[in-house]
mmCIF file of N, CA and C in Angstrom:
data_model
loop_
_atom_site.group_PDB
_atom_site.id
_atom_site.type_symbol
_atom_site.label_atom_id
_atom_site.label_comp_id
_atom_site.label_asym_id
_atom_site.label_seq_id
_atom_site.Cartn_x
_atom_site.Cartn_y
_atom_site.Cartn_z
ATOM 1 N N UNK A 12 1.884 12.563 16.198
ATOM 2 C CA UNK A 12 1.249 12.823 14.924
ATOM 3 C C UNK A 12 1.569 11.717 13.921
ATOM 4 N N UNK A 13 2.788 11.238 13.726
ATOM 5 C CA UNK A 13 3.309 10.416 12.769
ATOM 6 C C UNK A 13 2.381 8.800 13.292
ATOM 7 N N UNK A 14 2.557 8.369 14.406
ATOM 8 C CA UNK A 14 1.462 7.708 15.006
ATOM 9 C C UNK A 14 0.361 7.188 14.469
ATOM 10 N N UNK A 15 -0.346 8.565 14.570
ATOM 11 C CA UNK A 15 -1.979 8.361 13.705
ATOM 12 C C UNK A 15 -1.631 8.470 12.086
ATOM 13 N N UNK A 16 -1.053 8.915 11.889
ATOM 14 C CA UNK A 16 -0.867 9.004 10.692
ATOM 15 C C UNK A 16 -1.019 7.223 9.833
ATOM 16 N N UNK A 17 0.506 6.614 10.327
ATOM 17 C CA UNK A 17 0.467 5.358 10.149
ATOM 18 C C UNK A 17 -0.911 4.645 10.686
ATOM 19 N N UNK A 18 -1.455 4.641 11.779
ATOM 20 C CA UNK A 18 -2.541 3.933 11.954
ATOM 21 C C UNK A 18 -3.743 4.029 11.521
ATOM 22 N N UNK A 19 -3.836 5.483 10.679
ATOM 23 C CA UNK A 19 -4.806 5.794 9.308
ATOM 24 C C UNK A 19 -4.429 4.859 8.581
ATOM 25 N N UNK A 20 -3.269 5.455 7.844
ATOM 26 C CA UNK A 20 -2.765 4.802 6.470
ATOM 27 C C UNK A 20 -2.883 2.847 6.497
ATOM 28 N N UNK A 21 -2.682 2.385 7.730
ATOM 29 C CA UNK A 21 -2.917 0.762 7.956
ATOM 30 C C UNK A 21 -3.969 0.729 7.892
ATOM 31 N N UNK A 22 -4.929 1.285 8.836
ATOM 32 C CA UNK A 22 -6.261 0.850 8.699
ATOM 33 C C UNK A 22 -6.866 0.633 7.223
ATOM 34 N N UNK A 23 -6.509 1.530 6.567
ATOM 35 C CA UNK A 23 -7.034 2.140 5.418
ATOM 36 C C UNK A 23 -6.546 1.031 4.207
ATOM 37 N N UNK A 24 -5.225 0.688 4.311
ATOM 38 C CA UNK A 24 -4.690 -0.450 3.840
ATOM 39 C C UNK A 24 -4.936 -1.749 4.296
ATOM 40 N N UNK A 25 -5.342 -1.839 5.018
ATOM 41 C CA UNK A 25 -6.001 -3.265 5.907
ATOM 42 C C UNK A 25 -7.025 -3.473 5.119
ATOM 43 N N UNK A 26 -8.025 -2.561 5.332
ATOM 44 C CA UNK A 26 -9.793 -2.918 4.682
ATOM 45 C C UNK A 26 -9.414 -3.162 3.399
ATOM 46 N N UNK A 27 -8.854 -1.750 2.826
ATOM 47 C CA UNK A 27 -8.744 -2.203 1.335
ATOM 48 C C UNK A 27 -8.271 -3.589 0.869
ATOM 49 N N UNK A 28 -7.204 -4.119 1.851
ATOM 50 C CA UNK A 28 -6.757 -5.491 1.247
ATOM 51 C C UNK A 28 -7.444 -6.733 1.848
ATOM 52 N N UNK A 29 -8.383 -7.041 2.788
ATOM 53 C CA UNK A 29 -9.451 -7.778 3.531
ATOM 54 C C UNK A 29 -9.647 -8.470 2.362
ATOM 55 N N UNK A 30 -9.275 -9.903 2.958
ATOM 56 C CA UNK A 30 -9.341 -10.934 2.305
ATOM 57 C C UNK A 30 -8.930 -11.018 0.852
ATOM 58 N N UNK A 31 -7.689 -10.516 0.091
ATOM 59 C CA UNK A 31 -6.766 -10.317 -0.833
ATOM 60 C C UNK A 31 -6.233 -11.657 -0.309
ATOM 61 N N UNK A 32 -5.344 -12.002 0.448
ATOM 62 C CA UNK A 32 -4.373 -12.579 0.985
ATOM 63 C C UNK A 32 -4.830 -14.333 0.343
ATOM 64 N N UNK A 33 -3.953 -14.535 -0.535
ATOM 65 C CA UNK A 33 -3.766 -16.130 -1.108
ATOM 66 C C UNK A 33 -4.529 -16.112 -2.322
ATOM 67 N N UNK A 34 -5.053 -14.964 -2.950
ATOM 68 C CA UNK A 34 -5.913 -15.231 -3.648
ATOM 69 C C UNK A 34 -4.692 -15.618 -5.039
ATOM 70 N N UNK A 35 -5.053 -16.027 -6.407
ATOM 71 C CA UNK A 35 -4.233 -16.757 -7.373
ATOM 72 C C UNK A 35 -3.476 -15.112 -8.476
ATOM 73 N N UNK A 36 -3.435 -14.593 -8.194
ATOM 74 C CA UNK A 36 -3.290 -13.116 -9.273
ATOM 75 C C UNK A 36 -2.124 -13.565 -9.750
ATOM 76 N N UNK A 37 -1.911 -12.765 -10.409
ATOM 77 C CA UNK A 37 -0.624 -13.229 -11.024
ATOM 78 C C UNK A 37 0.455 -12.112 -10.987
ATOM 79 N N UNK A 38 1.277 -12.113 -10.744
ATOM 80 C CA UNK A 38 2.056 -10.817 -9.790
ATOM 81 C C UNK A 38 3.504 -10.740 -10.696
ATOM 82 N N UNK A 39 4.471 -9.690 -10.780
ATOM 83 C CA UNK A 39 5.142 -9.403 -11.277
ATOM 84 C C UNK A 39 6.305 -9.855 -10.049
ATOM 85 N N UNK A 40 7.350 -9.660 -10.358
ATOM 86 C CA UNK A 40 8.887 -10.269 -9.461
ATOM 87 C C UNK A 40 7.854 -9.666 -8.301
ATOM 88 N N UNK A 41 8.155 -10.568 -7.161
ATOM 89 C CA UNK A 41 7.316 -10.323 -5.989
ATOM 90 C C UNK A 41 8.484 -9.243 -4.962
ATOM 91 N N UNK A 42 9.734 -9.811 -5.466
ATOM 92 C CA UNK A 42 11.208 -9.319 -5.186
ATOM 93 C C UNK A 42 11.068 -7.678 -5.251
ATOM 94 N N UNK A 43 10.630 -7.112 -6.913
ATOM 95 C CA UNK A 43 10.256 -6.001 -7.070
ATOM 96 C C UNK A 43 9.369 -5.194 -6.539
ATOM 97 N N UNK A 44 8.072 -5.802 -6.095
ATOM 98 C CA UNK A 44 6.942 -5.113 -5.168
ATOM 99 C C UNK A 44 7.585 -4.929 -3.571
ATOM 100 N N UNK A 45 8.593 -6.052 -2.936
ATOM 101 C CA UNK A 45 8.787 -5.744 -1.751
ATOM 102 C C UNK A 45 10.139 -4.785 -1.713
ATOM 103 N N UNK A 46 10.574 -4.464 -2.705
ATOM 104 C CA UNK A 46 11.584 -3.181 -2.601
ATOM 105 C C UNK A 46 11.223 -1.982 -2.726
ATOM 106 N N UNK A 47 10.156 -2.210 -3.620
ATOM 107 C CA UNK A 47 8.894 -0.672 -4.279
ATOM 108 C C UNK A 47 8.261 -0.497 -2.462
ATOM 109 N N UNK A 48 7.901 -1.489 -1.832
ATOM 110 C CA UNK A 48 7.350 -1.154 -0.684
ATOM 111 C C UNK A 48 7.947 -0.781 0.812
ATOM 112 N N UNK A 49 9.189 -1.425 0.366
ATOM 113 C CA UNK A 49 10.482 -0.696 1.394
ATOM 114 C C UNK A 49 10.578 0.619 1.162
ATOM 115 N N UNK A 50 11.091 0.730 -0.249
ATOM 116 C CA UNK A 50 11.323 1.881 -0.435
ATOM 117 C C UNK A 50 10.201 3.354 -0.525
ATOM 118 N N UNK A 51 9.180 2.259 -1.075
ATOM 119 C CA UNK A 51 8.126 3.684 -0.058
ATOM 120 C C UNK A 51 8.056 4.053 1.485
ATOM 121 N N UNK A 52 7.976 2.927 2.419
ATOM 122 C CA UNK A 52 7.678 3.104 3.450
ATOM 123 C C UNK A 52 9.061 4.332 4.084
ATOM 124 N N UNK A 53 10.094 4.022 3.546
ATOM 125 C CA UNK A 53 11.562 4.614 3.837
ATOM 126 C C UNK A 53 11.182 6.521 3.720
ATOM 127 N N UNK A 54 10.619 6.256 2.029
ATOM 128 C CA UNK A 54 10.395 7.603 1.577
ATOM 129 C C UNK A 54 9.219 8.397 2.859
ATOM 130 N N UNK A 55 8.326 7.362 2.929
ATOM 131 C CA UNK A 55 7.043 8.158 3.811
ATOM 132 C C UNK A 55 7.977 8.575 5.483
ATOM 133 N N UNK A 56 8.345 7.797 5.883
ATOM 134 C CA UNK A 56 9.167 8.305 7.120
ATOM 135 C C UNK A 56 9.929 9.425 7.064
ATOM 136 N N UNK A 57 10.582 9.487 5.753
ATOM 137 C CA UNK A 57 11.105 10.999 6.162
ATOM 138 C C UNK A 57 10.819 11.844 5.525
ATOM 139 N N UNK A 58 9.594 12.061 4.947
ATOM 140 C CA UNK A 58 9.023 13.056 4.525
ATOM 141 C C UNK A 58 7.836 13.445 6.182
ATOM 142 N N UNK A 59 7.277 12.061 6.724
ATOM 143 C CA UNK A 59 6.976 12.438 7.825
ATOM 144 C C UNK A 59 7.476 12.583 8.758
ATOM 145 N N UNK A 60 8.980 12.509 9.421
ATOM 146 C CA UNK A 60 9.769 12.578 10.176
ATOM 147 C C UNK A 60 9.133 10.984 10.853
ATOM 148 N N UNK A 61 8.974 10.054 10.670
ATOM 149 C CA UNK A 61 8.735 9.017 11.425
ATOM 150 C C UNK A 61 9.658 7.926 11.850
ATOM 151 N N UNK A 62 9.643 7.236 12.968
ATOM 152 C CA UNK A 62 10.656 6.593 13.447
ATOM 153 C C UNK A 62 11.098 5.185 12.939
ATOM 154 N N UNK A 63 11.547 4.427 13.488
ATOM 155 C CA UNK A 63 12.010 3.458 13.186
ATOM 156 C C UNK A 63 10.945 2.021 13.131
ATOM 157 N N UNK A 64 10.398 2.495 14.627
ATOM 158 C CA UNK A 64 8.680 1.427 14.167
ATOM 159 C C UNK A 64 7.526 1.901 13.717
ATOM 160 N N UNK A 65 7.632 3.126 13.298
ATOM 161 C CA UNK A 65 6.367 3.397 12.189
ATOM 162 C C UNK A 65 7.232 2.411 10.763
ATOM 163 N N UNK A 66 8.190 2.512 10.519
ATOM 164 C CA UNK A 66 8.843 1.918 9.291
ATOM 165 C C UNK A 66 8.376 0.755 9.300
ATOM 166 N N UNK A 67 8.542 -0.043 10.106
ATOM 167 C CA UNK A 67 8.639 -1.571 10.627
ATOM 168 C C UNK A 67 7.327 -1.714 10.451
ATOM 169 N N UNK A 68 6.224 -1.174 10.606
ATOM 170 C CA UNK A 68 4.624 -1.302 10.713
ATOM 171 C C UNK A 68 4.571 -0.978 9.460
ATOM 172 N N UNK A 69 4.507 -0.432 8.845
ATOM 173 C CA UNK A 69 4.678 0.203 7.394
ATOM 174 C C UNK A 69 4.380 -0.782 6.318
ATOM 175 N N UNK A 70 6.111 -1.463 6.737
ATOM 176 C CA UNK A 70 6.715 -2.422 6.042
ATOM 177 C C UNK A 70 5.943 -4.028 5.995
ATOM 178 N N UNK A 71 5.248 -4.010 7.582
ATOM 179 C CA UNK A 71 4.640 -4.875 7.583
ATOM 180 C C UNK A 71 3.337 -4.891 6.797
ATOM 181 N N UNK A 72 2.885 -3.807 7.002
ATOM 182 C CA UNK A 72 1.265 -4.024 6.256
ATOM 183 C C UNK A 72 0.998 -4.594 4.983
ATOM 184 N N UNK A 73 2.293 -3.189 4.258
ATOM 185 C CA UNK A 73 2.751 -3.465 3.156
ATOM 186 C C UNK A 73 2.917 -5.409 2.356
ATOM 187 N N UNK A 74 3.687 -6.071 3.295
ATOM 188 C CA UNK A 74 3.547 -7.316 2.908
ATOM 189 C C UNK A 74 2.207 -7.750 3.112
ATOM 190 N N UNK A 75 1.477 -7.172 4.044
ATOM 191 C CA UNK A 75 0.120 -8.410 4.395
ATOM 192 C C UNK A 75 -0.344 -8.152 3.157
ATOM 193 N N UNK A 76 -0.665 -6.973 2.722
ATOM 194 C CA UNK A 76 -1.202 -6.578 1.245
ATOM 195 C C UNK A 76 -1.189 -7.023 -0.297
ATOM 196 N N UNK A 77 0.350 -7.055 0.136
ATOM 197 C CA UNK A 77 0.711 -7.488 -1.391
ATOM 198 C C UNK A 77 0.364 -8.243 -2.203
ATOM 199 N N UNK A 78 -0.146 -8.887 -1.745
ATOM 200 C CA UNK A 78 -1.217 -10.606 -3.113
ATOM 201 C C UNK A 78 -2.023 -9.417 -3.625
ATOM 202 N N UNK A 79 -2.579 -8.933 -2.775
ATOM 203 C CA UNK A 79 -3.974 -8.115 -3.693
ATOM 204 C C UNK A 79 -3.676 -7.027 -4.709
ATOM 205 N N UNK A 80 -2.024 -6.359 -4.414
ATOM 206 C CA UNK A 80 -2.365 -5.265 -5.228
ATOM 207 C C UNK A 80 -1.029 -5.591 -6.847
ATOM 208 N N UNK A 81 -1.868 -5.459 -7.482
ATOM 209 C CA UNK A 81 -1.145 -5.646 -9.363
ATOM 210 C C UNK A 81 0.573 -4.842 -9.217
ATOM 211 N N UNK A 82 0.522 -4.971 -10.150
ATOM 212 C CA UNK A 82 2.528 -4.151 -10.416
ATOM 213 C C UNK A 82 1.795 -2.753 -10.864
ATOM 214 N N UNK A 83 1.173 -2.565 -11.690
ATOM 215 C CA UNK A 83 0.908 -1.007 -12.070
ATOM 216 C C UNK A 83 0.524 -0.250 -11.004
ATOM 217 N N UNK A 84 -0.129 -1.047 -10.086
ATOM 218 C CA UNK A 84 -0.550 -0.370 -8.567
ATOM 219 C C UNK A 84 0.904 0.323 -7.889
ATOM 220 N N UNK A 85 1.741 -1.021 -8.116
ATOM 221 C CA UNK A 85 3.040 -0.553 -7.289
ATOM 222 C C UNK A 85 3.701 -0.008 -8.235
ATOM 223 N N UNK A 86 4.048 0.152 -9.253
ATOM 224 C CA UNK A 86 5.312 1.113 -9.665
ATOM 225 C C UNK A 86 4.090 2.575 -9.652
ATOM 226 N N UNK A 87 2.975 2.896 -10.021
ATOM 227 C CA UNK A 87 2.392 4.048 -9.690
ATOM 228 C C UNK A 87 2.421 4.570 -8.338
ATOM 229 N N UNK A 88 2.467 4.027 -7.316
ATOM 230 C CA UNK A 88 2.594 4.398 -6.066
ATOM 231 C C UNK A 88 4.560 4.622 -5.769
ATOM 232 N N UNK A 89 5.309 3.943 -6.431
ATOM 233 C CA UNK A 89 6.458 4.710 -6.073
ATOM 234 C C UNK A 89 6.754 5.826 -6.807
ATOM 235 N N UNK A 90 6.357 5.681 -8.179
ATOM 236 C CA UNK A 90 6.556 7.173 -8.539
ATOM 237 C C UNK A 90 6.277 7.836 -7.832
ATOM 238 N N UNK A 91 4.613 8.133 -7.738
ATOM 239 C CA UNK A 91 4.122 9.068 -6.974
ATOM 240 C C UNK A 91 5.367 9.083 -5.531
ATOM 241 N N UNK A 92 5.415 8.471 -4.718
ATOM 242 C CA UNK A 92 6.355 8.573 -3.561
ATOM 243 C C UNK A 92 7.729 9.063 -3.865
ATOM 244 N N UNK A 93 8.093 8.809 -5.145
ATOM 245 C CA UNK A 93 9.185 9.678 -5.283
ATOM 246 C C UNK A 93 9.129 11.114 -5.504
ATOM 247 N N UNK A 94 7.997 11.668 -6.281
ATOM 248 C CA UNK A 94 8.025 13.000 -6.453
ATOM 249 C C UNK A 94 7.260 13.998 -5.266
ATOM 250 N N UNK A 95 6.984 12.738 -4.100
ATOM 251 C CA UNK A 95 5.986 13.658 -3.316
ATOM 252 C C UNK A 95 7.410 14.079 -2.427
ATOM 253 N N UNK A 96 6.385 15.970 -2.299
ATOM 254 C CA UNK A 96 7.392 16.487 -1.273
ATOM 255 C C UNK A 96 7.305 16.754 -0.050
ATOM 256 N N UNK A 97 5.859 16.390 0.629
ATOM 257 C CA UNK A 97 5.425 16.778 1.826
ATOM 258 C C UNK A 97 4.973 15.260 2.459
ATOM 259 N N UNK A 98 4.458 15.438 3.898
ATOM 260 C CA UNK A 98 4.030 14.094 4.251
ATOM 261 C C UNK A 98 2.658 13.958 3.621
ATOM 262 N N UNK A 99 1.737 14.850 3.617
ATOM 263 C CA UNK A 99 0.542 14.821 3.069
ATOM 264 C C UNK A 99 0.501 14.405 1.960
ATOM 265 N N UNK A 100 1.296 14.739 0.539
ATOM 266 C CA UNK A 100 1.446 14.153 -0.482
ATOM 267 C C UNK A 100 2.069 12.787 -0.321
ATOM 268 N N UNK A 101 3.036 12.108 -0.022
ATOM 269 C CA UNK A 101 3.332 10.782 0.458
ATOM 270 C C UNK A 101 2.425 10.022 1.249
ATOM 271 N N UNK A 102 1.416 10.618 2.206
ATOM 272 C CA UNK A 102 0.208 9.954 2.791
ATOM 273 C C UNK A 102 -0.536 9.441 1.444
ATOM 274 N N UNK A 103 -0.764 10.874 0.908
ATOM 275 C CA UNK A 103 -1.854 10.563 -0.262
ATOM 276 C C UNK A 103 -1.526 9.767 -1.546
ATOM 277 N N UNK A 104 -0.479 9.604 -1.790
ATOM 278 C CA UNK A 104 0.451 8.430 -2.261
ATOM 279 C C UNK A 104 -0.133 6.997 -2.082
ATOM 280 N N UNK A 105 0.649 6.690 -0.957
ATOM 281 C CA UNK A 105 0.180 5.502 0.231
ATOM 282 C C UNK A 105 -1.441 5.282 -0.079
ATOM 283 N N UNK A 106 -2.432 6.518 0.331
ATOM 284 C CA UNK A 106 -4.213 6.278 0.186
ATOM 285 C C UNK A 106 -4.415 5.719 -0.912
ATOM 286 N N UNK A 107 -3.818 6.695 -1.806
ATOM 287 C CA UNK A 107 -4.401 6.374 -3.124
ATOM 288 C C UNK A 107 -3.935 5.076 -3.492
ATOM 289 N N UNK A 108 -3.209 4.332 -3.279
ATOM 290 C CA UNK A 108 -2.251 3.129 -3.278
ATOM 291 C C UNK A 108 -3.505 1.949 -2.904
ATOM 292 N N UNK A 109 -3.793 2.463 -1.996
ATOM 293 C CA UNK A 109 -4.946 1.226 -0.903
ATOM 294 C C UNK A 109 -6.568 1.996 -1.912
ATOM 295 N N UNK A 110 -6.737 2.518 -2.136
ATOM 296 C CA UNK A 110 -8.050 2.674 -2.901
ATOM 297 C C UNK A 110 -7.966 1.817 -4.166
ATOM 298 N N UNK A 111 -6.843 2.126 -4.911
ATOM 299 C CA UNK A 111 -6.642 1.225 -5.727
ATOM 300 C C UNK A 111 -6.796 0.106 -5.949
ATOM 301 N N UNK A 112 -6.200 -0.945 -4.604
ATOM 302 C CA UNK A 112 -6.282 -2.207 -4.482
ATOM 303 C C UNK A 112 -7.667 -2.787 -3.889
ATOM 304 N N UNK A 113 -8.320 -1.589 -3.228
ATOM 305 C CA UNK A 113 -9.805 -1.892 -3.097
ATOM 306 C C UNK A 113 -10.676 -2.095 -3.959
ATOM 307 N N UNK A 114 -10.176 -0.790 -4.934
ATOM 308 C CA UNK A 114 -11.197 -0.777 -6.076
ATOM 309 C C UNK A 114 -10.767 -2.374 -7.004
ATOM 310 N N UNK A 115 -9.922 -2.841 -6.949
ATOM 311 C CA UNK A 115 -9.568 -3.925 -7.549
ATOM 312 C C UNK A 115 -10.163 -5.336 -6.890
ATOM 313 N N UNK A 116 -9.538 -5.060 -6.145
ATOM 314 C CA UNK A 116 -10.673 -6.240 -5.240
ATOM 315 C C UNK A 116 -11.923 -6.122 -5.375
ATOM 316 N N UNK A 117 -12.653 -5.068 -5.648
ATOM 317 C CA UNK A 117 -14.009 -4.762 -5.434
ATOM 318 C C UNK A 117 -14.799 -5.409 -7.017
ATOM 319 N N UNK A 118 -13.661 -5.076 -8.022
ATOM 320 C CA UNK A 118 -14.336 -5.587 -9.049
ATOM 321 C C UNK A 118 -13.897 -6.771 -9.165
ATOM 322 N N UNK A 119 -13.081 -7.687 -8.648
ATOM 323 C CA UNK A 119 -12.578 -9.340 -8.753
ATOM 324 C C UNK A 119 -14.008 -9.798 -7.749
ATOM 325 N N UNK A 120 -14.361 -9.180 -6.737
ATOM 326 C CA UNK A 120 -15.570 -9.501 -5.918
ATOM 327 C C UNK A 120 -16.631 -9.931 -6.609
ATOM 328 N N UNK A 121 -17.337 -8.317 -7.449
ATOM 329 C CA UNK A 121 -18.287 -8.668 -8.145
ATOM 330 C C UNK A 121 -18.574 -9.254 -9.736
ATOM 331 N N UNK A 122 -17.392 -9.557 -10.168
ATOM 332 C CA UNK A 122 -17.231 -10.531 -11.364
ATOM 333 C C UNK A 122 -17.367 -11.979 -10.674
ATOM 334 N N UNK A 123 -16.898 -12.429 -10.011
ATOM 335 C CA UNK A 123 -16.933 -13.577 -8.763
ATOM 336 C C UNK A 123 -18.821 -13.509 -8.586
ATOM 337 N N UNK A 124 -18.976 -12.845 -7.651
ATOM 338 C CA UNK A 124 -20.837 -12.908 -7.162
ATOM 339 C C UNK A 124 -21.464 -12.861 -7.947
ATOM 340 N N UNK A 125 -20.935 -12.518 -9.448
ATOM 341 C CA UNK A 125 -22.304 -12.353 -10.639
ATOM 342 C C UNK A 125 -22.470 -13.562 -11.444
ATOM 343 N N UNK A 126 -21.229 -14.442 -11.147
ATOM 344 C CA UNK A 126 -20.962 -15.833 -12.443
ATOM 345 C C UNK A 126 -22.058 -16.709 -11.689
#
């Protein structure tokens, strides 16, 4: 179960961040986003009982992502991960996390295609 779970939550974080990667944003301590993203991935494992390489996959995506998504993205997504108490709420954490950075990308897209 924990399995699919993660290979939702990547997929889902993958698309959303598709072609993010190098773009120029301007990012807060990058130091700070990859501890916010440890420390979520940490939180989501044991709220889902997940193992040691769901973490590791987690952790990884998490970095492929990171150019694309702002600091308000990430400190809103650890809150949320801190107060969630189930895996479903920590999934939906995580989703809502990657919608975010879609929807962000989506409007850097079409400000870009309209100039």
């Amino acid at each position: 179960m924990m399995k699919s779970i993660v290979v939702a939550l990547v997929t889902m974080i993958v698309a959303a961040g598709a072609g993010c990667r190098g773009e120029g944003h301007a990012q807060s301590a990058p130091s700070a986003q990859a501890v916010s993203a440890t420390a979520a991935c940490a939180r989501l494992m044991t709220l889902c009982q997940g193992n040691e390489q769901d973490r590791r996959e987690c952790e990884r995506t998490m970095a492929e992502v990171r150019p694309g998504v702002d600091a308000d993205n990430v400190a809103r997504t650890a809150r949320c991960m801190g107060e969630a108490r189930t895996c479903g709420e920590g999934t939906g954490c995580m989703a809502g996390s990657a919608a975010r950075a879609g929807a962000n990308f989506l409007r850097d897209f079409t400000n870009g295609f309209t100039r």
